[in-house]
PDB file of C-alpha atoms in Angstrom:
ATOM      1  CA  MET A   1       0.013   0.377  -0.038  1.00  0.00           C
ATOM      2  CA  LEU A   2       1.465   3.675  -0.777  1.00  0.00           C
ATOM      3  CA  ASP A   3       2.178   5.521   2.188  1.00  0.00           C
ATOM      4  CA  TYR A   4      -0.490   8.792   2.303  1.00  0.00           C
ATOM      5  CA  LYS A   5      -2.421  10.924   4.952  1.00  0.00           C
ATOM      6  CA  LEU A   6      -5.977  11.457   4.048  1.00  0.00           C
ATOM      7  CA  TYR A   7      -7.006  15.428   5.805  1.00  0.00           C
ATOM      8  CA  LYS A   8     -10.733  15.454   6.546  1.00  0.00           C
ATOM      9  CA  SER A   9     -12.441  18.712   5.306  1.00  0.00           C
ATOM     10  CA  LYS A  10     -13.375  20.744   8.154  1.00  0.00           C
ATOM     11  CA  LYS A  11     -16.762  21.158   5.777  1.00  0.00           C
ATOM     12  CA  ALA A  12     -19.468  19.329   7.536  1.00  0.00           C
ATOM     13  CA  ASN A  13     -20.698  16.813   5.466  1.00  0.00           C
ATOM     14  CA  CYS A  14     -18.138  16.632   2.635  1.00  0.00           C
ATOM     15  CA  SER A  15     -18.458  13.803   0.018  1.00  0.00           C
ATOM     16  CA  GLU A  16     -15.773  14.855  -2.179  1.00  0.00           C
ATOM     17  CA  THR A  17     -11.879  14.284  -1.763  1.00  0.00           C
ATOM     18  CA  ILE A  18      -9.145  16.291  -4.576  1.00  0.00           C
ATOM     19  CA  VAL A  19      -5.967  13.143  -4.777  1.00  0.00           C
ATOM     20  CA  LEU A  20      -2.493  14.784  -4.526  1.00  0.00           C
ATOM     21  CA  ILE A  21      -0.411  13.382  -7.301  1.00  0.00           C
ATOM     22  CA  HIS A  22       3.809  14.488  -7.254  1.00  0.00           C
ATOM     23  CA  GLY A  23       6.229  14.568  -9.020  1.00  0.00           C
ATOM     24  CA  LEU A  24       9.770  12.611  -9.731  1.00  0.00           C
ATOM     25  CA  GLY A  25      11.340  13.019  -6.460  1.00  0.00           C
ATOM     26  CA  GLY A  26       8.982  15.077  -4.372  1.00  0.00           C
ATOM     27  CA  ASN A  27       7.030  13.847  -2.270  1.00  0.00           C
ATOM     28  CA  TYR A  28       3.461  14.692  -1.060  1.00  0.00           C
ATOM     29  CA  GLY A  29       5.303  17.674   1.209  1.00  0.00           C
ATOM     30  CA  ILE A  30       5.453  19.933  -2.199  1.00  0.00           C
ATOM     31  CA  PHE A  31       1.376  20.154  -1.613  1.00  0.00           C
ATOM     32  CA  CYS A  32       2.435  22.176   1.899  1.00  0.00           C
ATOM     33  CA  ASN A  33       0.352  25.684   0.531  1.00  0.00           C
ATOM     34  CA  GLN A  34      -2.517  23.398  -0.973  1.00  0.00           C
ATOM     35  CA  ILE A  35      -3.209  21.124   1.834  1.00  0.00           C
ATOM     36  CA  SER A  36      -4.919  24.141   4.181  1.00  0.00           C
ATOM     37  CA  THR A  37      -6.615  25.287   1.979  1.00  0.00           C
ATOM     38  CA  TYR A  38      -8.607  22.628  -0.043  1.00  0.00           C
ATOM     39  CA  LYS A  39      -9.611  21.221   3.344  1.00  0.00           C
ATOM     40  CA  LYS A  40     -11.344  23.764   4.235  1.00  0.00           C
ATOM     41  CA  GLU A  41     -13.669  22.407   1.925  1.00  0.00           C
ATOM     42  CA  TYR A  42     -12.830  19.071   0.398  1.00  0.00           C
ATOM     43  CA  ASP A  43     -11.321  15.948   2.408  1.00  0.00           C
ATOM     44  CA  VAL A  44      -7.598  16.079   0.929  1.00  0.00           C
ATOM     45  CA  LEU A  45      -5.864  12.640   0.093  1.00  0.00           C
ATOM     46  CA  ALA A  46      -2.040  12.968  -0.256  1.00  0.00           C
ATOM     47  CA  ILE A  47      -0.339  10.264  -2.235  1.00  0.00           C
ATOM     48  CA  ASN A  48       3.813   9.376  -1.536  1.00  0.00           C
ATOM     49  CA  LEU A  49       4.438   7.289  -4.916  1.00  0.00           C
ATOM     50  CA  PRO A  50       6.132   4.272  -5.267  1.00  0.00           C
ATOM     51  CA  GLY A  51       9.522   4.718  -4.264  1.00  0.00           C
ATOM     52  CA  HIS A  52       9.050   7.927  -2.948  1.00  0.00           C
ATOM     53  CA  GLY A  53       8.528   8.617   1.147  1.00  0.00           C
ATOM     54  CA  LYS A  54       7.566   5.668   3.158  1.00  0.00           C
ATOM     55  CA  SER A  55       5.811   3.985   0.347  1.00  0.00           C
ATOM     56  CA  PRO A  56       7.195   0.630  -1.128  1.00  0.00           C
ATOM     57  CA  SER A  57       9.849   0.647  -3.323  1.00  0.00           C
ATOM     58  CA  THR A  58      10.393   0.144  -6.963  1.00  0.00           C
ATOM     59  CA  ASP A  59      11.592  -2.674  -7.063  1.00  0.00           C
ATOM     60  CA  SER A  60       9.575  -4.632  -4.076  1.00  0.00           C
ATOM     61  CA  TYR A  61       6.820  -5.310  -6.299  1.00  0.00           C
ATOM     62  CA  ASN A  62       6.501  -8.769  -8.057  1.00  0.00           C
ATOM     63  CA  MET A  63       6.069  -7.464 -11.296  1.00  0.00           C
ATOM     64  CA  PRO A  64       8.002  -4.804 -13.662  1.00  0.00           C
ATOM     65  CA  PHE A  65       7.712  -1.107 -12.627  1.00  0.00           C
ATOM     66  CA  ASN A  66       6.090   0.617 -15.508  1.00  0.00           C
ATOM     67  CA  ARG A  67       3.414   3.257 -15.428  1.00  0.00           C
ATOM     68  CA  GLU A  68       0.550   0.329 -15.128  1.00  0.00           C
ATOM     69  CA  LEU A  69       2.167  -0.456 -11.813  1.00  0.00           C
ATOM     70  CA  VAL A  70       1.531   3.131 -10.459  1.00  0.00           C
ATOM     71  CA  ALA A  71      -1.813   3.915 -11.482  1.00  0.00           C
ATOM     72  CA  ASP A  72      -3.250   0.407 -10.632  1.00  0.00           C
ATOM     73  CA  GLU A  73      -1.111   1.380  -7.026  1.00  0.00           C
ATOM     74  CA  VAL A  74      -3.382   4.930  -6.982  1.00  0.00           C
ATOM     75  CA  ILE A  75      -6.200   2.730  -7.568  1.00  0.00           C
ATOM     76  CA  LEU A  76      -5.831  -0.062  -5.440  1.00  0.00           C
ATOM     77  CA  LEU A  77      -5.364   2.762  -2.602  1.00  0.00           C
ATOM     78  CA  LEU A  78      -8.965   4.586  -3.789  1.00  0.00           C
ATOM     79  CA  ASP A  79     -10.299   1.584  -3.172  1.00  0.00           C
ATOM     80  CA  GLU A  80      -8.775   0.745   0.174  1.00  0.00           C
ATOM     81  CA  LEU A  81      -9.972   4.105   1.060  1.00  0.00           C
ATOM     82  CA  LYS A  82     -13.633   3.345  -0.793  1.00  0.00           C
ATOM     83  CA  ILE A  83     -13.222   6.758  -2.622  1.00  0.00           C
ATOM     84  CA  SER A  84     -15.235   5.894  -6.088  1.00  0.00           C
ATOM     85  CA  LYS A  85     -14.747   9.187  -7.729  1.00  0.00           C
ATOM     86  CA  ALA A  86     -12.441  12.164  -7.102  1.00  0.00           C
ATOM     87  CA  HIS A  87     -11.075  15.341  -8.148  1.00  0.00           C
ATOM     88  CA  LEU A  88      -7.086  14.912  -9.039  1.00  0.00           C
ATOM     89  CA  VAL A  89      -4.519  17.035  -8.492  1.00  0.00           C
ATOM     90  CA  GLY A  90      -0.598  16.673 -10.174  1.00  0.00           C
ATOM     91  CA  ILE A  91       2.664  18.707 -10.455  1.00  0.00           C
ATOM     92  CA  SER A  92       4.989  17.863 -13.129  1.00  0.00           C
ATOM     93  CA  LEU A  93       5.463  14.307 -13.551  1.00  0.00           C
ATOM     94  CA  GLY A  94       2.865  13.775 -11.766  1.00  0.00           C
ATOM     95  CA  SER A  95       0.663  15.386 -14.173  1.00  0.00           C
ATOM     96  CA  VAL A  96       1.750  12.042 -16.361  1.00  0.00           C
ATOM     97  CA  ALA A  97       0.089   9.876 -13.968  1.00  0.00           C
ATOM     98  CA  VAL A  98      -3.151  11.996 -13.950  1.00  0.00           C
ATOM     99  CA  HIS A  99      -3.093  11.801 -17.776  1.00  0.00           C
ATOM    100  CA  HIS A 100      -2.530   8.018 -17.374  1.00  0.00           C
ATOM    101  CA  LEU A 101      -4.948   7.390 -14.894  1.00  0.00           C
ATOM    102  CA  LEU A 102      -7.540   9.475 -17.433  1.00  0.00           C
ATOM    103  CA  GLN A 103      -7.164   7.031 -19.801  1.00  0.00           C
ATOM    104  CA  ARG A 104      -7.470   3.564 -17.445  1.00  0.00           C
ATOM    105  CA  VAL A 105     -10.489   5.030 -14.518  1.00  0.00           C
ATOM    106  CA  PRO A 106     -12.182   8.212 -16.399  1.00  0.00           C
ATOM    107  CA  GLU A 107     -14.995   6.858 -14.659  1.00  0.00           C
ATOM    108  CA  ARG A 108     -12.990   7.575 -11.367  1.00  0.00           C
ATOM    109  CA  ILE A 109     -12.154  11.163 -12.009  1.00  0.00           C
ATOM    110  CA  GLN A 110     -14.457  14.051 -11.284  1.00  0.00           C
ATOM    111  CA  SER A 111     -12.572  16.764 -12.807  1.00  0.00           C
ATOM    112  CA  ALA A 112      -8.715  17.254 -12.958  1.00  0.00           C
ATOM    113  CA  VAL A 113      -5.814  19.987 -12.541  1.00  0.00           C
ATOM    114  CA  LEU A 114      -2.837  19.737 -14.040  1.00  0.00           C
ATOM    115  CA  GLY A 115       0.016  21.467 -12.585  1.00  0.00           C
ATOM    116  CA  GLY A 116       3.500  22.507 -15.021  1.00  0.00           C
ATOM    117  CA  ALA A 117       1.827  19.589 -16.682  1.00  0.00           C
ATOM    118  CA  ILE A 118       4.193  17.293 -19.314  1.00  0.00           C
ATOM    119  CA  THR A 119       2.511  15.688 -22.858  1.00  0.00           C
ATOM    120  CA  ARG A 120       5.560  15.696 -24.794  1.00  0.00           C
ATOM    121  CA  TYR A 121       9.223  16.611 -24.668  1.00  0.00           C
ATOM    122  CA  SER A 122      10.734  20.136 -26.201  1.00  0.00           C
ATOM    123  CA  PRO A 123      14.000  19.134 -28.189  1.00  0.00           C
ATOM    124  CA  LEU A 124      16.034  20.499 -25.611  1.00  0.00           C
ATOM    125  CA  ALA A 125      13.939  18.110 -22.979  1.00  0.00           C
ATOM    126  CA  THR A 126      14.817  15.486 -25.326  1.00  0.00           C
ATOM    127  CA  PHE A 127      18.220  16.076 -25.855  1.00  0.00           C
ATOM    128  CA  MET A 128      18.471  16.048 -21.753  1.00  0.00           C
ATOM    129  CA  LEU A 129      17.240  12.990 -21.281  1.00  0.00           C
ATOM    130  CA  ARG A 130      19.198  11.034 -23.706  1.00  0.00           C
ATOM    131  CA  ALA A 131      22.509  13.029 -22.495  1.00  0.00           C
ATOM    132  CA  GLY A 132      21.511  11.979 -18.755  1.00  0.00           C
ATOM    133  CA  ASN A 133      20.472   8.231 -20.241  1.00  0.00           C
ATOM    134  CA  ALA A 134      24.201   7.419 -21.845  1.00  0.00           C
ATOM    135  CA  VAL A 135      26.004   8.291 -18.287  1.00  0.00           C
ATOM    136  CA  LYS A 136      23.632   7.556 -15.759  1.00  0.00           C
ATOM    137  CA  ALA A 137      25.611   4.322 -14.797  1.00  0.00           C
ATOM    138  CA  PHE A 138      28.312   6.399 -13.762  1.00  0.00           C
ATOM    139  CA  VAL A 139      27.752   9.284 -12.506  1.00  0.00           C
ATOM    140  CA  PRO A 140      26.071  10.357  -9.294  1.00  0.00           C
ATOM    141  CA  TYR A 141      22.264  10.494 -10.073  1.00  0.00           C
ATOM    142  CA  MET A 142      21.762  13.699  -7.724  1.00  0.00           C
ATOM    143  CA  TRP A 143      24.448  15.017 -10.481  1.00  0.00           C
ATOM    144  CA  LEU A 144      21.635  14.498 -12.833  1.00  0.00           C
ATOM    145  CA  TYR A 145      18.987  16.048 -10.596  1.00  0.00           C
ATOM    146  CA  LYS A 146      20.453  19.401  -9.997  1.00  0.00           C
ATOM    147  CA  MET A 147      21.598  19.679 -13.516  1.00  0.00           C
ATOM    148  CA  PHE A 148      18.028  18.403 -14.681  1.00  0.00           C
ATOM    149  CA  ALA A 149      16.360  21.124 -11.800  1.00  0.00           C
ATOM    150  CA  TYR A 150      18.836  23.977 -12.893  1.00  0.00           C
ATOM    151  CA  ILE A 151      17.847  23.887 -16.828  1.00  0.00           C
ATOM    152  CA  MET A 152      14.313  23.497 -15.752  1.00  0.00           C
ATOM    153  CA  MET A 153      14.303  26.500 -13.162  1.00  0.00           C
ATOM    154  CA  PRO A 154      16.902  28.485 -14.186  1.00  0.00           C
ATOM    155  CA  LYS A 155      15.512  31.590 -12.794  1.00  0.00           C
ATOM    156  CA  ALA A 156      16.312  33.537  -9.620  1.00  0.00           C
ATOM    157  CA  ASN A 157      12.457  33.478  -8.559  1.00  0.00           C
ATOM    158  CA  HIS A 158      12.445  29.708  -9.814  1.00  0.00           C
ATOM    159  CA  ALA A 159      15.276  29.126  -6.700  1.00  0.00           C
ATOM    160  CA  SER A 160      12.604  27.966  -3.865  1.00  0.00           C
ATOM    161  CA  SER A 161      11.012  25.644  -5.708  1.00  0.00           C
ATOM    162  CA  ARG A 162      14.073  24.362  -7.521  1.00  0.00           C
ATOM    163  CA  LYS A 163      15.653  24.215  -3.545  1.00  0.00           C
ATOM    164  CA  LEU A 164      12.870  22.111  -3.235  1.00  0.00           C
ATOM    165  CA  PHE A 165      13.023  19.407  -5.176  1.00  0.00           C
ATOM    166  CA  ILE A 166      16.460  18.874  -4.893  1.00  0.00           C
ATOM    167  CA  ARG A 167      16.100  18.849  -0.928  1.00  0.00           C
ATOM    168  CA  GLU A 168      13.155  16.287  -1.156  1.00  0.00           C
ATOM    169  CA  ALA A 169      15.260  14.455  -3.670  1.00  0.00           C
ATOM    170  CA  LEU A 170      18.438  13.495  -1.077  1.00  0.00           C
ATOM    171  CA  LYS A 171      15.512  11.451   0.399  1.00  0.00           C
ATOM    172  CA  MET A 172      15.509   9.467  -2.462  1.00  0.00           C
ATOM    173  CA  ASN A 173      17.995   6.172  -3.565  1.00  0.00           C
ATOM    174  CA  ARG A 174      19.874   5.307  -6.253  1.00  0.00           C
ATOM    175  CA  ARG A 175      17.324   2.324  -7.581  1.00  0.00           C
ATOM    176  CA  ASP A 176      14.254   4.467  -7.447  1.00  0.00           C
ATOM    177  CA  PHE A 177      15.376   7.153  -9.090  1.00  0.00           C
ATOM    178  CA  LEU A 178      16.838   5.171 -11.912  1.00  0.00           C
ATOM    179  CA  ALA A 179      13.447   3.178 -11.893  1.00  0.00           C
ATOM    180  CA  TRP A 180      11.848   6.527 -12.264  1.00  0.00           C
ATOM    181  CA  TYR A 181      13.965   7.887 -14.619  1.00  0.00           C
ATOM    182  CA  ALA A 182      13.343   5.212 -17.108  1.00  0.00           C
ATOM    183  CA  LEU A 183       9.282   5.316 -17.324  1.00  0.00           C
ATOM    184  CA  THR A 184      10.032   9.030 -18.816  1.00  0.00           C
ATOM    185  CA  PRO A 185      10.513   7.569 -22.461  1.00  0.00           C
ATOM    186  CA  GLN A 186       6.785   6.855 -21.384  1.00  0.00           C
ATOM    187  CA  VAL A 187       5.240  10.554 -21.200  1.00  0.00           C
ATOM    188  CA  ASN A 188       3.751  10.593 -25.372  1.00  0.00           C
ATOM    189  CA  ALA A 189       2.109   7.359 -24.657  1.00  0.00           C
ATOM    190  CA  ALA A 190       0.591   8.561 -21.015  1.00  0.00           C
ATOM    191  CA  TYR A 191      -0.897  11.681 -23.013  1.00  0.00           C
ATOM    192  CA  ALA A 192      -2.134   9.554 -26.664  1.00  0.00           C
ATOM    193  CA  ASN A 193      -5.412   9.316 -25.915  1.00  0.00           C
ATOM    194  CA  VAL A 194      -6.592  11.467 -22.823  1.00  0.00           C
ATOM    195  CA  GLN A 195      -9.016  13.240 -25.333  1.00  0.00           C
ATOM    196  CA  GLN A 196     -10.440  10.050 -26.460  1.00  0.00           C
ATOM    197  CA  TYR A 197     -10.830   8.350 -23.039  1.00  0.00           C
ATOM    198  CA  SER A 198     -11.751  11.795 -20.644  1.00  0.00           C
ATOM    199  CA  GLN A 199     -13.919  13.180 -23.219  1.00  0.00           C
ATOM    200  CA  ASN A 200     -16.019  14.449 -20.321  1.00  0.00           C
ATOM    201  CA  ILE A 201     -14.161  15.323 -17.898  1.00  0.00           C
ATOM    202  CA  PRO A 202     -12.660  19.387 -17.385  1.00  0.00           C
ATOM    203  CA  LYS A 203      -9.228  19.597 -17.073  1.00  0.00           C
ATOM    204  CA  LEU A 204      -7.434  23.039 -16.125  1.00  0.00           C
ATOM    205  CA  TYR A 205      -4.001  22.869 -16.963  1.00  0.00           C
ATOM    206  CA  ILE A 206      -1.794  25.978 -14.766  1.00  0.00           C
ATOM    207  CA  SER A 207       1.599  26.606 -16.099  1.00  0.00           C
ATOM    208  CA  GLY A 208       4.458  29.112 -15.843  1.00  0.00           C
ATOM    209  CA  GLU A 209       5.072  31.355 -18.518  1.00  0.00           C
ATOM    210  CA  GLN A 210       8.765  30.638 -17.795  1.00  0.00           C
ATOM    211  CA  ASP A 211       8.073  26.997 -18.127  1.00  0.00           C
ATOM    212  CA  HIS A 212      10.287  26.884 -21.553  1.00  0.00           C
ATOM    213  CA  LEU A 213      10.659  23.505 -21.722  1.00  0.00           C
ATOM    214  CA  PHE A 214       7.501  21.808 -21.857  1.00  0.00           C
ATOM    215  CA  LEU A 215       4.180  24.573 -22.138  1.00  0.00           C
ATOM    216  CA  ASP A 216       4.619  24.940 -25.859  1.00  0.00           C
ATOM    217  CA  PRO A 217       4.713  21.717 -26.476  1.00  0.00           C
ATOM    218  CA  LEU A 218       1.376  21.146 -23.779  1.00  0.00           C
ATOM    219  CA  LEU A 219      -0.624  24.008 -25.391  1.00  0.00           C
ATOM    220  CA  GLU A 220       0.057  23.138 -29.012  1.00  0.00           C
ATOM    221  CA  ASP A 221      -1.398  19.201 -27.856  1.00  0.00           C
ATOM    222  CA  THR A 222      -4.096  20.306 -25.897  1.00  0.00           C
ATOM    223  CA  LYS A 223      -5.667  22.637 -27.598  1.00  0.00           C
ATOM    224  CA  SER A 224      -8.338  20.799 -29.453  1.00  0.00           C
ATOM    225  CA  ASP A 225      -9.308  19.167 -26.150  1.00  0.00           C
ATOM    226  CA  GLU A 226     -12.914  21.037 -25.534  1.00  0.00           C
ATOM    227  CA  GLN A 227     -12.929  20.037 -22.224  1.00  0.00           C
ATOM    228  CA  ALA A 228      -9.139  21.750 -21.491  1.00  0.00           C
ATOM    229  CA  GLN A 229      -8.898  25.338 -20.047  1.00  0.00           C
ATOM    230  CA  HIS A 230      -5.166  26.585 -19.358  1.00  0.00           C
ATOM    231  CA  LEU A 231      -3.934  29.374 -16.691  1.00  0.00           C
ATOM    232  CA  ILE A 232      -0.764  30.919 -17.888  1.00  0.00           C
ATOM    233  CA  LEU A 233       0.790  32.370 -14.761  1.00  0.00           C
ATOM    234  CA  GLU A 234       3.327  35.604 -15.111  1.00  0.00           C
ATOM    235  CA  GLN A 235       6.958  35.719 -13.757  1.00  0.00           C
ATOM    236  CA  CYS A 236       6.325  32.058 -13.168  1.00  0.00           C
ATOM    237  CA  GLY A 237       8.616  28.687 -13.924  1.00  0.00           C
ATOM    238  CA  HIS A 238       7.884  25.137 -13.863  1.00  0.00           C
ATOM    239  CA  VAL A 239       6.669  24.282 -10.003  1.00  0.00           C
ATOM    240  CA  CYS A 240       3.792  26.753 -10.471  1.00  0.00           C
ATOM    241  CA  ASN A 241       1.755  25.730  -7.426  1.00  0.00           C
ATOM    242  CA  VAL A 242       4.858  26.569  -4.771  1.00  0.00           C
ATOM    243  CA  GLU A 243       5.873  29.574  -6.990  1.00  0.00           C
ATOM    244  CA  LYS A 244       2.778  31.046  -6.840  1.00  0.00           C
ATOM    245  CA  PRO A 245       0.554  29.210  -4.023  1.00  0.00           C
ATOM    246  CA  ARG A 246      -2.018  31.719  -3.853  1.00  0.00           C
ATOM    247  CA  GLU A 247      -2.925  32.218  -7.638  1.00  0.00           C
ATOM    248  CA  PHE A 248      -2.641  28.379  -7.841  1.00  0.00           C
ATOM    249  CA  ASN A 249      -4.866  27.550  -5.377  1.00  0.00           C
ATOM    250  CA  ASP A 250      -7.363  30.397  -5.914  1.00  0.00           C
ATOM    251  CA  ALA A 251      -7.761  28.956  -9.655  1.00  0.00           C
ATOM    252  CA  SER A 252      -8.026  25.367  -8.843  1.00  0.00           C
ATOM    253  CA  LEU A 253     -10.421  25.739  -5.672  1.00  0.00           C
ATOM    254  CA  ALA A 254     -12.588  27.724  -7.896  1.00  0.00           C
ATOM    255  CA  PHE A 255     -12.322  25.317 -10.729  1.00  0.00           C
ATOM    256  CA  PHE A 256     -13.112  22.018  -8.397  1.00  0.00           C
ATOM    257  CA  ASN A 257     -15.998  24.243  -6.774  1.00  0.00           C
ATOM    258  CA  GLN A 258     -17.421  24.732 -10.370  1.00  0.00           C
ATOM    259  CA  HIS A 259     -17.093  20.970 -11.142  1.00  0.00           C
ATOM    260  CA  SER A 260     -17.874  19.572  -7.802  1.00  0.00           C
ATOM    261  CA  SER A 261     -20.815  16.673  -7.859  1.00  0.00           C
ATOM    262  CA  THR A 262     -22.696  19.227  -5.569  1.00  0.00           C
ATOM    263  CA  GLN A 263     -22.884  21.982  -8.028  1.00  0.00           C
ATOM    264  CA  SER A 264     -23.844  19.272 -10.309  1.00  0.00           C
ATOM    265  CA  SER A 265     -26.793  18.245  -8.599  1.00  0.00           C
ATOM    266  CA  ILE A 266     -27.913  21.910  -8.131  1.00  0.00           C
ATOM    267  CA  SER A 267     -27.106  22.706 -12.021  1.00  0.00           C
ATOM    268  CA  SER A 268     -29.406  19.325 -12.835  1.00  0.00           C
ATOM    269  CA  ALA A 269     -32.469  20.475 -10.054  1.00  0.00           C
ATOM    270  CA  LEU A 270     -31.999  23.923 -12.159  1.00  0.00           C
TER     271      LEU A 270
END
């Protein structure tokens, strides 16, 4: 079972849950600025993915570690907690996990917010990943992680999110990092059929205008998705929920409220 923390809402008779899915090297601590806001109105389930926090290591499963296994583990946890349907929030590579869930179990998803979302790699990102793959066997994994962090988040205003991700990645061991690194080529496949399988699921993509590796491909790939909305935050980089927490929280909470089952019931009655 994945390591998690369930925060019960302060709102009486709350019946909906927001599920938080972090990116590579992070943990659910990257949502510290969101949890206090979200739990005022929703239950909040913060998950540590395999190889992160106290969740099982990536090599502890009796099957190959891949995106299907990650999705299965999230679904298993939702089943265990009897959460039949939820709002999802994914950050960075966590958005890739959300995209895969949108294809696998769209009936379990009420709505989705994707921050710093990745649908495919720019030429520079592709070059970085290939270069990292060529040297990963004989260089410390934290060298790779720090290099990627500085290239993805190069500006002074990215410093807080860059430091946070590097600090949290230090808690991850090399074996788990490389297992996740091996999944990075699957990003395209994780998004390939999202629009087909999640035609009726509202999605809000929140990105920083300075997210230079991923923003342009994201806008290009999602422009045909009638259920996708976009919010581009000024003077903000890749990890937008850390750099611009107030703007991220205001927009995502308003989005969840708009697409809650309660609101849907009211609209149907009218």
